[in-house]
């Protein structure tokens, strides 16, 4: 398929966005699985966050393996398959992961469940790496971010429905039953097994839909693959260090005496915290070193010679990390006396509204894909977010949940709409504004309790909503023939969802779950910084005007 296509292939785009729904549905469901598994298997907060570590770590490993194999054979493996086949293969891998999950649940082994979830997400990694450039190729380049926003809006519909469906599947309508009480029931894991039978069947149906669809082209694009052995070696070293550190952290949990000491809070695991923080430093300094070395001698570094790309990699890492960590720790936070001591299915509406907040922003960000006039677009920027808000309330209402605590959240949505108007359809400016708003929201949540704090933390979803397409567009701006490689590097950085939540979990085990929310404050601060810094970088390269005026976000 030519990358110069000017008219959007809508039938193909509508078929493509079905896989975006699956990623959202399963990913958001982790917010319900985490407190359930914590109670079922007697875990600390760090151990429970290993669900995110397995899920998002698989994205990194999958994308890295594709990059390594392609570099070694000097050919873009994914492009030689075609993006359509890449998505089909990814769905089949996820189907296998769902089958593994059924057997893991039967065995009742937490680490086997983590392994099965890793395989499901490995398939998602292949789908994601295929679907992002596929969506970009289905129309004019300057409207690519709008198509990604549309796909993201469907993804967010999955994230909104996921926690509700999974909560109903696990807990039924017994909202008065605590997670701790339910988790000890013999049939608790049986319901998880039934859930993944349906999930696996859905993956197979989606694979068949793509295989037999005549609307979808093969999705091959014209590109020249550029091997980048120095970049590959750097990423391999980073990966080996991460594996060694986390391997040691996990091995400590095999000692029963260690587990008893820390689960009963007789001792704080400062060594574990230090090791977890060290993984963050390895990633940050490893990538910054790569960019500095590439500036001095570009050969062998490929796309890593571009500062907007490397800082964008850290931005994707931070964005996915903060998006996931807010909701993954939300269940634990809502279980504290200061936040209502909620449990079981009672936490689902709040997790659903958090992910629904991302949907609200992405639906608004997708408006431009339908080419409305300027005046119509302004009206829709006000109307569409409230339509999306109504959808979230409706989904929660039909599930039997009490939605009255969510009504006043409509006022917070108005703040996001103001952010859209201030951003003036410019990705870097919008990213900076939303980063600052997110930082303020997290600070409010950190220094208050009850409903105000819950609203503040949930609003993190509103301010994360447009960050993926904005960072993606800015990160690959002006990198020319390295665009495909740069896109793969950005996908790898979904790893942030596997590193930052366990880090916050480890901090929560030491200073308390509420105080641990200073981590999202730091994340939003960096995202605001990237929005400010990247424009300076692009101005120096003479392409800032082109990026800031082409295509809406």
Coordinates of C-alpha atoms in Angstrom, one line a residue:
X1 CA 0.0 0.0 0.0
X2 CA 1.4 3.4 -0.8
X3 CA 2.1 5.7 2.0
X4 CA 0.9 8.6 -0.2
X5 CA -2.7 7.6 -0.1
X6 CA -4.8 10.8 0.3
X7 CA -8.3 9.5 0.8
X8 CA -9.1 7.6 4.0
X9 CA -10.0 3.9 3.5
X10 CA -12.9 3.9 5.9
X11 CA -14.1 0.3 5.5
X12 CA -10.5 -0.9 6.2
X13 CA -10.2 1.5 9.1
X14 CA -13.4 0.3 10.8
X15 CA -12.3 -3.3 10.5
X16 CA -8.9 -2.5 11.9
X17 CA -10.1 -0.7 15.0
X18 CA -11.7 -4.0 16.3
X19 CA -8.3 -5.1 17.6
X20 CA -7.9 -1.8 19.5
X21 CA -11.0 -2.7 21.4
X22 CA -9.4 -6.0 22.6
X23 CA -6.3 -4.3 23.9
X24 CA -8.4 -1.9 26.0
X25 CA -10.8 -4.6 27.2
X26 CA -8.0 -6.9 28.6
X27 CA -5.6 -4.2 29.7
X28 CA -8.2 -2.3 31.8
X29 CA -9.4 -5.6 33.3
X30 CA -6.1 -5.8 35.0
X31 CA -7.4 -3.1 37.4
X32 CA -10.0 -5.6 38.7
X33 CA -7.6 -8.7 38.5
X34 CA -4.9 -7.0 40.6
X35 CA -6.9 -6.6 43.9
X36 CA -8.5 -10.0 43.3
X37 CA -5.2 -11.8 42.8
X38 CA -3.7 -9.9 45.8
X39 CA -6.4 -11.3 48.0
X40 CA -6.5 -14.8 46.4
X41 CA -2.8 -15.5 46.6
X42 CA -1.8 -13.4 49.6
X43 CA 0.4 -10.9 47.8
X44 CA 1.9 -7.6 48.8
X45 CA 1.2 -4.5 46.6
X46 CA 4.4 -5.0 44.6
X47 CA 3.7 -8.6 43.8
X48 CA 0.1 -7.8 42.7
X49 CA 1.6 -5.2 40.3
X50 CA 3.5 -8.0 38.6
X51 CA 0.3 -8.4 36.5
X52 CA 1.1 -5.1 34.8
X53 CA 4.8 -6.1 34.7
X54 CA 4.0 -9.3 32.8
X55 CA 1.4 -7.6 30.5
X56 CA 3.3 -4.5 29.5
X57 CA 6.7 -6.1 29.6
X58 CA 5.5 -8.5 26.9
X59 CA 4.9 -5.5 24.6
X60 CA 8.6 -4.5 25.0
X61 CA 9.9 -8.0 24.5
X62 CA 7.8 -8.6 21.5
X63 CA 8.8 -5.4 19.7
X64 CA 12.4 -5.9 20.7
X65 CA 12.5 -9.4 19.3
X66 CA 11.0 -8.2 16.0
X67 CA 13.7 -5.4 15.8
X68 CA 16.6 -7.8 16.6
X69 CA 15.5 -10.4 14.1
X70 CA 14.9 -7.7 11.4
X71 CA 18.4 -6.2 12.1
X72 CA 20.1 -9.6 11.9
X73 CA 18.4 -10.6 8.6
X74 CA 18.6 -7.0 7.3
X75 CA 14.9 -7.0 6.4
X76 CA 11.8 -5.6 8.0
X77 CA 10.1 -8.9 9.0
X78 CA 6.7 -7.3 9.8
X79 CA 6.6 -5.3 6.5
X80 CA 7.5 -8.5 4.5
X81 CA 4.5 -10.2 6.1
X82 CA 2.2 -7.2 5.7
X83 CA 0.5 -5.5 8.6
X84 CA -2.7 -7.6 8.0
X85 CA -0.9 -10.9 8.4
X86 CA 1.0 -9.4 11.4
X87 CA -2.3 -8.7 13.1
X88 CA -3.7 -12.2 12.3
X89 CA -0.5 -13.8 13.7
X90 CA -0.8 -11.6 16.8
X91 CA -4.4 -12.7 17.4
X92 CA -3.4 -16.3 17.1
X93 CA -0.6 -15.9 19.7
X94 CA -3.2 -14.2 22.0
X95 CA -5.6 -17.1 21.5
X96 CA -2.8 -19.5 22.6
X97 CA -2.2 -17.3 25.6
X98 CA -5.9 -17.5 26.5
X99 CA -5.7 -21.3 26.3
X100 CA -2.6 -21.2 28.6
X101 CA -4.6 -19.0 31.0
X102 CA -7.3 -21.6 31.3
X103 CA -4.7 -24.2 32.3
X104 CA -2.9 -21.8 34.6
X105 CA -6.2 -21.0 36.4
X106 CA -6.9 -24.7 36.8
X107 CA -3.5 -25.1 38.5
X108 CA -4.2 -22.2 40.8
X109 CA -0.5 -21.0 40.4
X110 CA -0.1 -17.2 40.3
X111 CA 3.2 -17.3 38.4
X112 CA 1.6 -19.5 35.7
X113 CA -1.2 -17.0 35.4
X114 CA 1.4 -14.2 34.9
X115 CA 3.1 -16.4 32.2
X116 CA -0.2 -16.9 30.4
X117 CA -1.0 -13.1 30.6
X118 CA 2.5 -12.5 29.1
X119 CA 1.7 -14.7 26.1
X120 CA -1.7 -12.9 25.6
X121 CA 0.2 -9.5 25.6
X122 CA 2.9 -10.9 23.4
X123 CA 0.2 -11.3 20.8
X124 CA -1.0 -7.8 21.5
X125 CA 2.6 -6.5 20.9
X126 CA 2.6 -8.0 17.4
X127 CA -0.9 -6.6 16.8
X128 CA 0.0 -3.2 18.1
X129 CA 3.3 -3.0 16.1
X130 CA 1.3 -3.8 13.0
X131 CA -1.9 -1.8 13.6
X132 CA -0.3 1.6 14.4
X133 CA 1.5 2.0 11.1
X134 CA -1.4 0.3 9.3
X135 CA -3.8 2.9 10.6
X136 CA -1.3 5.6 9.5
X137 CA -1.1 4.2 6.0
X138 CA -4.9 4.1 5.4
X139 CA -5.1 7.8 4.4
X140 CA -3.3 11.1 4.1
X141 CA -0.2 11.5 6.4
X142 CA -1.4 14.8 7.9
X143 CA -4.7 13.1 9.2
X144 CA -2.8 10.0 10.6
X145 CA -3.1 11.2 14.2
X146 CA -6.9 11.7 13.8
X147 CA -7.2 8.0 12.7
X148 CA -5.1 7.0 15.7
X149 CA -7.4 9.0 18.0
X150 CA -10.4 7.3 16.4
X151 CA -8.8 3.9 17.0
X152 CA -7.9 5.1 20.5
X153 CA -11.5 6.0 21.1
X154 CA -12.6 2.5 20.3
X155 CA -9.7 1.2 22.5
X156 CA -11.1 3.3 25.3
X157 CA -14.6 1.9 24.8
X158 CA -13.0 -1.5 25.6
X159 CA -11.2 -0.1 28.6
X160 CA -14.5 1.3 29.9
X161 CA -16.5 -1.9 29.4
X162 CA -13.7 -4.3 30.5
X163 CA -13.7 -3.6 34.3
X164 CA -17.5 -3.8 34.4
X165 CA -17.7 -7.1 32.4
X166 CA -14.8 -8.7 34.3
X167 CA -16.2 -7.5 37.7
X168 CA -19.6 -9.0 36.8
X169 CA -18.0 -12.2 35.6
X170 CA -15.9 -12.6 38.8
X171 CA -18.2 -11.1 41.4
X172 CA -21.6 -11.4 39.8
X173 CA -24.1 -8.9 41.3
X174 CA -22.8 -9.5 44.9
X175 CA -21.6 -6.0 45.4
X176 CA -21.8 -6.4 49.1
X177 CA -19.2 -9.2 49.1
X178 CA -15.6 -8.1 49.7
X179 CA -12.8 -9.1 47.4
X180 CA -11.1 -10.9 50.3
X181 CA -14.2 -12.9 51.1
X182 CA -14.9 -13.7 47.4
X183 CA -11.3 -14.6 46.7
X184 CA -11.4 -17.4 49.3
X185 CA -14.4 -19.1 47.7
X186 CA -13.5 -22.4 45.8
X187 CA -15.4 -21.2 42.7
X188 CA -13.5 -17.9 42.4
X189 CA -10.9 -19.1 39.9
X190 CA -13.5 -21.2 38.0
X191 CA -15.2 -17.9 36.9
X192 CA -11.8 -16.6 35.7
X193 CA -11.4 -19.8 33.7
X194 CA -14.9 -19.4 32.0
X195 CA -14.0 -15.7 31.2
X196 CA -10.9 -16.7 29.3
X197 CA -12.8 -19.4 27.3
X198 CA -14.9 -16.5 25.9
X199 CA -11.8 -14.2 25.5
X200 CA -10.0 -16.9 23.5
X201 CA -13.0 -17.5 21.3
X202 CA -13.2 -13.7 20.6
X203 CA -9.6 -13.7 19.6
X204 CA -10.2 -16.5 17.1
X205 CA -13.3 -14.7 15.7
X206 CA -11.3 -11.5 15.2
X207 CA -8.5 -13.4 13.5
X208 CA -11.1 -15.0 11.1
X209 CA -12.6 -11.5 10.5
X210 CA -9.2 -10.2 9.4
X211 CA -8.3 -13.3 7.4
X212 CA -11.5 -13.3 5.3
X213 CA -12.0 -9.5 5.1
X214 CA -11.7 -8.2 1.5
X215 CA -11.9 -4.6 2.7
X216 CA -8.4 -4.8 4.3
X217 CA -5.4 -4.5 2.0
X218 CA -2.3 -6.5 2.9
X219 CA -0.8 -3.4 4.5
X220 CA 2.7 -3.5 3.0
X221 CA 4.4 -0.1 2.7
X222 CA 7.4 1.0 0.6
X223 CA 10.3 1.3 3.0
X224 CA 14.1 0.8 3.2
X225 CA 15.2 -1.1 6.2
X226 CA 18.2 0.5 8.0
X227 CA 20.1 -1.9 10.4
X228 CA 21.1 -0.2 13.6
X229 CA 23.4 -2.6 15.4
X230 CA 24.6 -0.1 18.0
X231 CA 21.0 0.7 19.0
X232 CA 20.2 -3.1 19.0
X233 CA 23.2 -3.8 21.3
X234 CA 22.3 -1.0 23.7
X235 CA 18.7 -2.3 23.9
X236 CA 19.9 -5.8 24.5
X237 CA 22.2 -4.6 27.4
X238 CA 19.4 -2.7 28.9
X239 CA 17.1 -5.7 28.7
X240 CA 19.7 -8.1 30.2
X241 CA 20.2 -5.7 33.1
X242 CA 16.5 -5.4 33.7
X243 CA 16.1 -9.2 33.6
X244 CA 18.9 -9.7 36.1
X245 CA 17.5 -7.1 38.5
X246 CA 13.9 -8.3 38.4
X247 CA 15.0 -11.9 38.4
X248 CA 16.8 -11.2 41.7
X249 CA 13.8 -9.3 43.1
X250 CA 11.5 -12.2 42.2
X251 CA 13.8 -14.9 43.6
X252 CA 13.7 -13.3 47.1
X253 CA 9.9 -14.1 47.2
X254 CA 10.8 -17.8 47.1
X255 CA 12.1 -17.5 50.7
X256 CA 9.1 -18.1 53.0
X257 CA 10.7 -16.1 55.9
X258 CA 11.2 -13.1 53.6
X259 CA 7.6 -13.2 52.5
X260 CA 6.3 -13.5 56.0
X261 CA 8.4 -10.5 57.2
X262 CA 7.3 -8.2 54.5
X263 CA 3.6 -9.2 54.1
X264 CA 3.2 -8.7 57.9
X265 CA 4.9 -5.3 57.6
X266 CA 7.4 -6.2 60.2
X267 CA 10.1 -4.9 57.9
X268 CA 10.3 -2.5 55.0
X269 CA 11.8 -3.7 51.8
X270 CA 14.2 -0.8 51.1
X271 CA 16.6 -3.1 49.0
X272 CA 13.7 -4.1 46.7
X273 CA 12.7 -0.4 46.3
X274 CA 16.3 0.6 45.5
X275 CA 16.6 -2.2 42.9
X276 CA 13.2 -1.2 41.3
X277 CA 14.3 2.4 41.1
X278 CA 17.6 1.3 39.5
X279 CA 15.7 -0.3 36.6
X280 CA 14.2 3.2 35.9
X281 CA 17.6 4.8 35.9
X282 CA 19.0 2.0 33.5
X283 CA 16.3 2.8 30.9
X284 CA 16.6 6.6 31.2
X285 CA 20.3 6.9 31.2
X286 CA 20.7 4.0 28.6
X287 CA 18.5 5.9 26.1
X288 CA 20.1 9.3 26.8
X289 CA 23.6 7.8 26.4
X290 CA 22.5 6.3 23.1
X291 CA 21.4 9.7 21.8
X292 CA 24.5 11.4 22.9
X293 CA 26.7 8.7 21.3
X294 CA 24.7 8.9 18.1
X295 CA 25.2 12.7 17.9
X296 CA 29.0 12.2 17.9
X297 CA 29.0 9.3 15.5
X298 CA 25.6 8.5 13.9
X299 CA 26.5 5.3 12.0
X300 CA 24.9 2.2 13.5
X301 CA 22.5 4.1 15.7
X302 CA 19.6 4.5 13.2
X303 CA 16.7 6.5 14.5
X304 CA 18.3 7.1 17.9
X305 CA 20.3 10.0 16.5
X306 CA 17.2 12.1 16.7
X307 CA 16.6 13.7 20.2
X308 CA 12.8 14.2 19.5
X309 CA 12.6 10.4 19.1
X310 CA 14.7 9.4 22.1
X311 CA 12.9 11.9 24.4
X312 CA 9.7 10.7 22.8
X313 CA 10.6 7.1 23.7
X314 CA 10.9 8.3 27.4
X315 CA 7.6 10.2 27.0
X316 CA 5.8 7.1 25.8
X317 CA 7.4 5.1 28.6
X318 CA 6.2 7.7 31.1
X319 CA 2.8 8.2 29.5
X320 CA 1.9 4.4 29.5
X321 CA 3.4 4.1 33.0
X322 CA 1.3 6.9 34.5
X323 CA -1.9 5.8 32.6
X324 CA -1.6 2.3 34.0
X325 CA -0.3 3.0 37.5
X326 CA -3.1 5.4 38.4
X327 CA -5.8 2.8 37.8
X328 CA -3.7 -0.3 38.9
X329 CA -3.3 1.1 42.4
X330 CA -6.8 2.7 42.4
X331 CA -8.4 -0.5 43.7
X332 CA -6.0 -0.6 46.7
X333 CA -6.5 3.1 47.4
X334 CA -10.4 2.8 47.3
X335 CA -10.1 0.0 49.9
X336 CA -8.6 2.4 52.5
X337 CA -10.9 4.0 55.2
X338 CA -10.1 7.5 53.9
X339 CA -11.5 6.6 50.4
X340 CA -14.7 4.7 51.4
X341 CA -13.3 1.2 52.1
X342 CA -14.8 0.0 48.8
X343 CA -14.3 -3.5 47.6
X344 CA -15.4 -6.1 45.1
X345 CA -17.6 -4.9 42.3
X346 CA -18.0 -1.5 44.1
X347 CA -14.6 -0.4 42.7
X348 CA -15.5 -1.2 39.1
X349 CA -17.4 2.0 38.3
X350 CA -14.5 4.2 39.4
X351 CA -12.0 2.1 37.3
X352 CA -14.5 2.2 34.5
X353 CA -14.8 6.0 34.8
X354 CA -11.0 6.4 34.8
X355 CA -10.7 4.5 31.5
X356 CA -13.9 6.2 30.3
X357 CA -12.1 9.5 30.9
X358 CA -9.5 8.4 28.2
X359 CA -12.4 7.6 25.9
X360 CA -13.9 11.1 26.5
X361 CA -10.7 12.8 25.4
X362 CA -10.0 10.4 22.5
X363 CA -13.5 10.8 21.0
X364 CA -12.9 14.6 21.1
X365 CA -9.5 14.1 19.5
X366 CA -11.0 12.0 16.7
X367 CA -13.4 14.7 15.6
X368 CA -11.1 16.0 12.8
X369 CA -11.0 12.6 11.1
X370 CA -14.5 13.4 9.7
X371 CA -13.4 16.8 8.3
X372 CA -16.0 19.1 10.0
X373 CA -15.9 22.9 9.4
X374 CA -14.1 25.0 12.0
X375 CA -17.3 26.2 13.6
X376 CA -18.8 22.7 13.7
X377 CA -15.6 21.3 15.2
X378 CA -15.8 23.9 18.1
X379 CA -19.4 22.8 18.9
X380 CA -18.5 19.1 18.7
X381 CA -15.5 19.7 21.0
X382 CA -18.1 20.6 23.7
X383 CA -20.8 18.1 22.8
X384 CA -18.8 14.9 22.1
X385 CA -17.0 14.7 25.5
X386 CA -20.4 14.8 27.2
X387 CA -21.8 12.2 24.8
X388 CA -18.9 10.0 25.8
X389 CA -19.4 10.8 29.5
X390 CA -23.1 9.7 29.1
X391 CA -22.0 6.4 27.5
X392 CA -19.8 5.7 30.5
X393 CA -22.6 6.4 32.9
X394 CA -25.0 4.3 30.8
X395 CA -22.6 1.3 30.8
X396 CA -22.2 1.5 34.5
X397 CA -26.0 2.0 35.1
X398 CA -27.0 -1.1 33.1
X399 CA -24.5 -3.2 35.1
X400 CA -26.5 -2.4 38.2
X401 CA -23.9 0.0 39.8
X402 CA -24.8 3.1 41.7
X403 CA -23.7 5.9 39.4
X404 CA -24.8 8.9 41.5
X405 CA -21.2 9.4 42.9
X406 CA -20.1 10.0 39.2
X407 CA -22.5 12.8 38.2
X408 CA -20.5 15.7 39.5
X409 CA -17.5 14.5 37.5
X410 CA -19.2 16.4 34.6
X411 CA -17.5 19.5 36.0
X412 CA -14.1 18.0 35.6
X413 CA -14.8 17.2 31.9
X414 CA -15.3 20.9 31.3
X415 CA -11.7 21.5 32.4
X416 CA -10.5 19.1 29.8
X417 CA -12.6 20.8 27.1
X418 CA -10.9 24.1 28.1
X419 CA -7.6 22.3 27.6
X420 CA -8.5 21.4 24.1
X421 CA -9.4 25.0 23.2
X422 CA -6.2 26.3 24.7
X423 CA -4.2 23.7 22.8
X424 CA -5.4 25.1 19.5
X425 CA -5.1 21.7 17.7
X426 CA -1.3 21.8 18.1
X427 CA 0.2 18.5 19.4
X428 CA 3.1 19.9 21.4
X429 CA 1.1 22.8 23.0
X430 CA -1.8 20.4 23.8
X431 CA 0.6 17.9 25.3
X432 CA 2.2 20.5 27.5
X433 CA -1.1 21.9 28.7
X434 CA -2.5 18.4 29.5
X435 CA 0.7 17.5 31.2
X436 CA 0.4 20.5 33.5
X437 CA -3.3 19.8 34.2
X438 CA -2.5 16.2 35.0
X439 CA 0.3 17.3 37.4
X440 CA -2.1 19.7 39.2
X441 CA -4.8 17.0 39.4
X442 CA -2.4 14.5 41.0
X443 CA -1.2 17.1 43.5
X444 CA -4.8 17.8 44.5
X445 CA -5.4 14.0 44.9
X446 CA -2.3 13.7 46.9
X447 CA -3.2 16.4 49.4
X448 CA -6.9 15.7 49.8
X449 CA -9.0 12.6 50.7
X450 CA -12.5 11.2 49.8
X451 CA -14.5 12.3 46.8
X452 CA -12.3 15.3 45.8
X453 CA -9.2 13.1 45.7
X454 CA -11.0 10.3 43.8
X455 CA -12.2 12.8 41.2
X456 CA -8.7 14.2 40.9
X457 CA -7.1 10.8 40.4
X458 CA -9.8 9.7 37.9
X459 CA -9.2 12.9 35.9
X460 CA -5.7 11.6 35.1
X461 CA -7.5 9.6 32.4
X462 CA -8.8 12.8 30.9
X463 CA -5.3 14.3 30.7
X464 CA -3.7 11.1 29.4
X465 CA -6.3 10.8 26.6
X466 CA -4.5 12.6 23.8
X467 CA -0.9 11.9 24.7
X468 CA -0.3 8.8 22.7
X469 CA -1.0 10.3 19.2
X470 CA 0.6 13.6 20.2
X471 CA 3.9 12.0 21.4
X472 CA 3.9 9.5 18.5
X473 CA 3.5 12.3 15.9
X474 CA 6.2 14.5 17.6
X475 CA 8.6 11.6 18.2
X476 CA 8.8 10.5 14.5
X477 CA 8.6 14.1 13.1
X478 CA 11.4 14.8 10.6
X479 CA 13.2 11.4 11.0
X480 CA 12.6 10.5 7.3
X481 CA 13.7 7.0 6.3
X482 CA 14.0 6.0 10.0
X483 CA 10.2 6.4 10.5
X484 CA 9.4 2.7 10.6
X485 CA 12.3 2.0 13.0
X486 CA 11.4 4.9 15.2
X487 CA 7.8 3.7 15.4
X488 CA 9.1 0.3 16.6
X489 CA 11.2 2.0 19.2
X490 CA 8.2 3.9 20.5
X491 CA 6.1 0.7 20.7
X492 CA 8.8 -0.9 22.8
X493 CA 8.4 1.9 25.4
X494 CA 5.0 0.6 26.3
X495 CA 7.3 -1.2 28.8
X496 CA 6.6 1.8 31.1
X497 CA 3.3 0.1 32.0
X498 CA 5.4 -2.8 33.3
X499 CA 8.0 -0.8 35.3
X500 CA 6.2 2.3 36.8
X501 CA 3.2 0.4 38.5
X502 CA 5.4 -2.1 40.3
X503 CA 7.6 0.9 41.4
X504 CA 4.6 2.7 42.8
X505 CA 3.5 -0.6 44.4
X506 CA 6.9 -1.1 46.1
X507 CA 6.7 2.5 47.4
X508 CA 3.1 2.0 48.6
X509 CA 4.3 -1.0 50.6
X510 CA 6.7 1.3 52.5
X511 CA 5.0 4.7 52.8
X512 CA 1.3 3.8 52.1
X513 CA -0.8 3.7 49.0
X514 CA -2.1 7.3 49.1
X515 CA 1.3 8.9 49.6
X516 CA 2.7 6.7 46.7
X517 CA 0.7 8.8 44.2
X518 CA 3.6 11.3 44.1
X519 CA 4.8 9.0 41.3
X520 CA 2.1 10.2 38.8
X521 CA 3.0 13.8 39.7
X522 CA 6.5 13.2 38.5
X523 CA 5.3 11.5 35.3
X524 CA 3.0 14.3 34.3
X525 CA 5.8 16.8 35.0
X526 CA 8.1 15.0 32.4
X527 CA 5.2 14.9 29.9
X528 CA 4.7 18.6 30.2
X529 CA 8.5 19.1 29.8
X530 CA 8.5 17.0 26.6
X531 CA 5.7 19.1 25.1
X532 CA 7.8 22.2 25.8
X533 CA 11.2 20.8 24.8
X534 CA 10.3 19.0 21.6
X535 CA 9.2 22.3 19.9
X536 CA 12.6 23.8 20.6
X537 CA 14.2 20.7 19.1
X538 CA 12.0 20.8 16.0
X539 CA 12.5 24.5 15.6
X540 CA 16.3 23.9 15.5
X541 CA 15.6 21.3 12.7
X542 CA 13.3 23.7 10.8
X543 CA 10.2 21.5 10.9
X544 CA 8.3 22.8 13.9
X545 CA 5.8 24.8 11.8
X546 CA 5.0 21.8 9.7
X547 CA 4.3 19.5 12.7
X548 CA 2.3 22.1 14.7
X549 CA -0.1 23.0 11.8
X550 CA -0.5 19.6 10.0
X551 CA -3.2 17.3 11.4
X552 CA -5.3 17.8 14.5
X553 CA -4.8 16.2 17.8

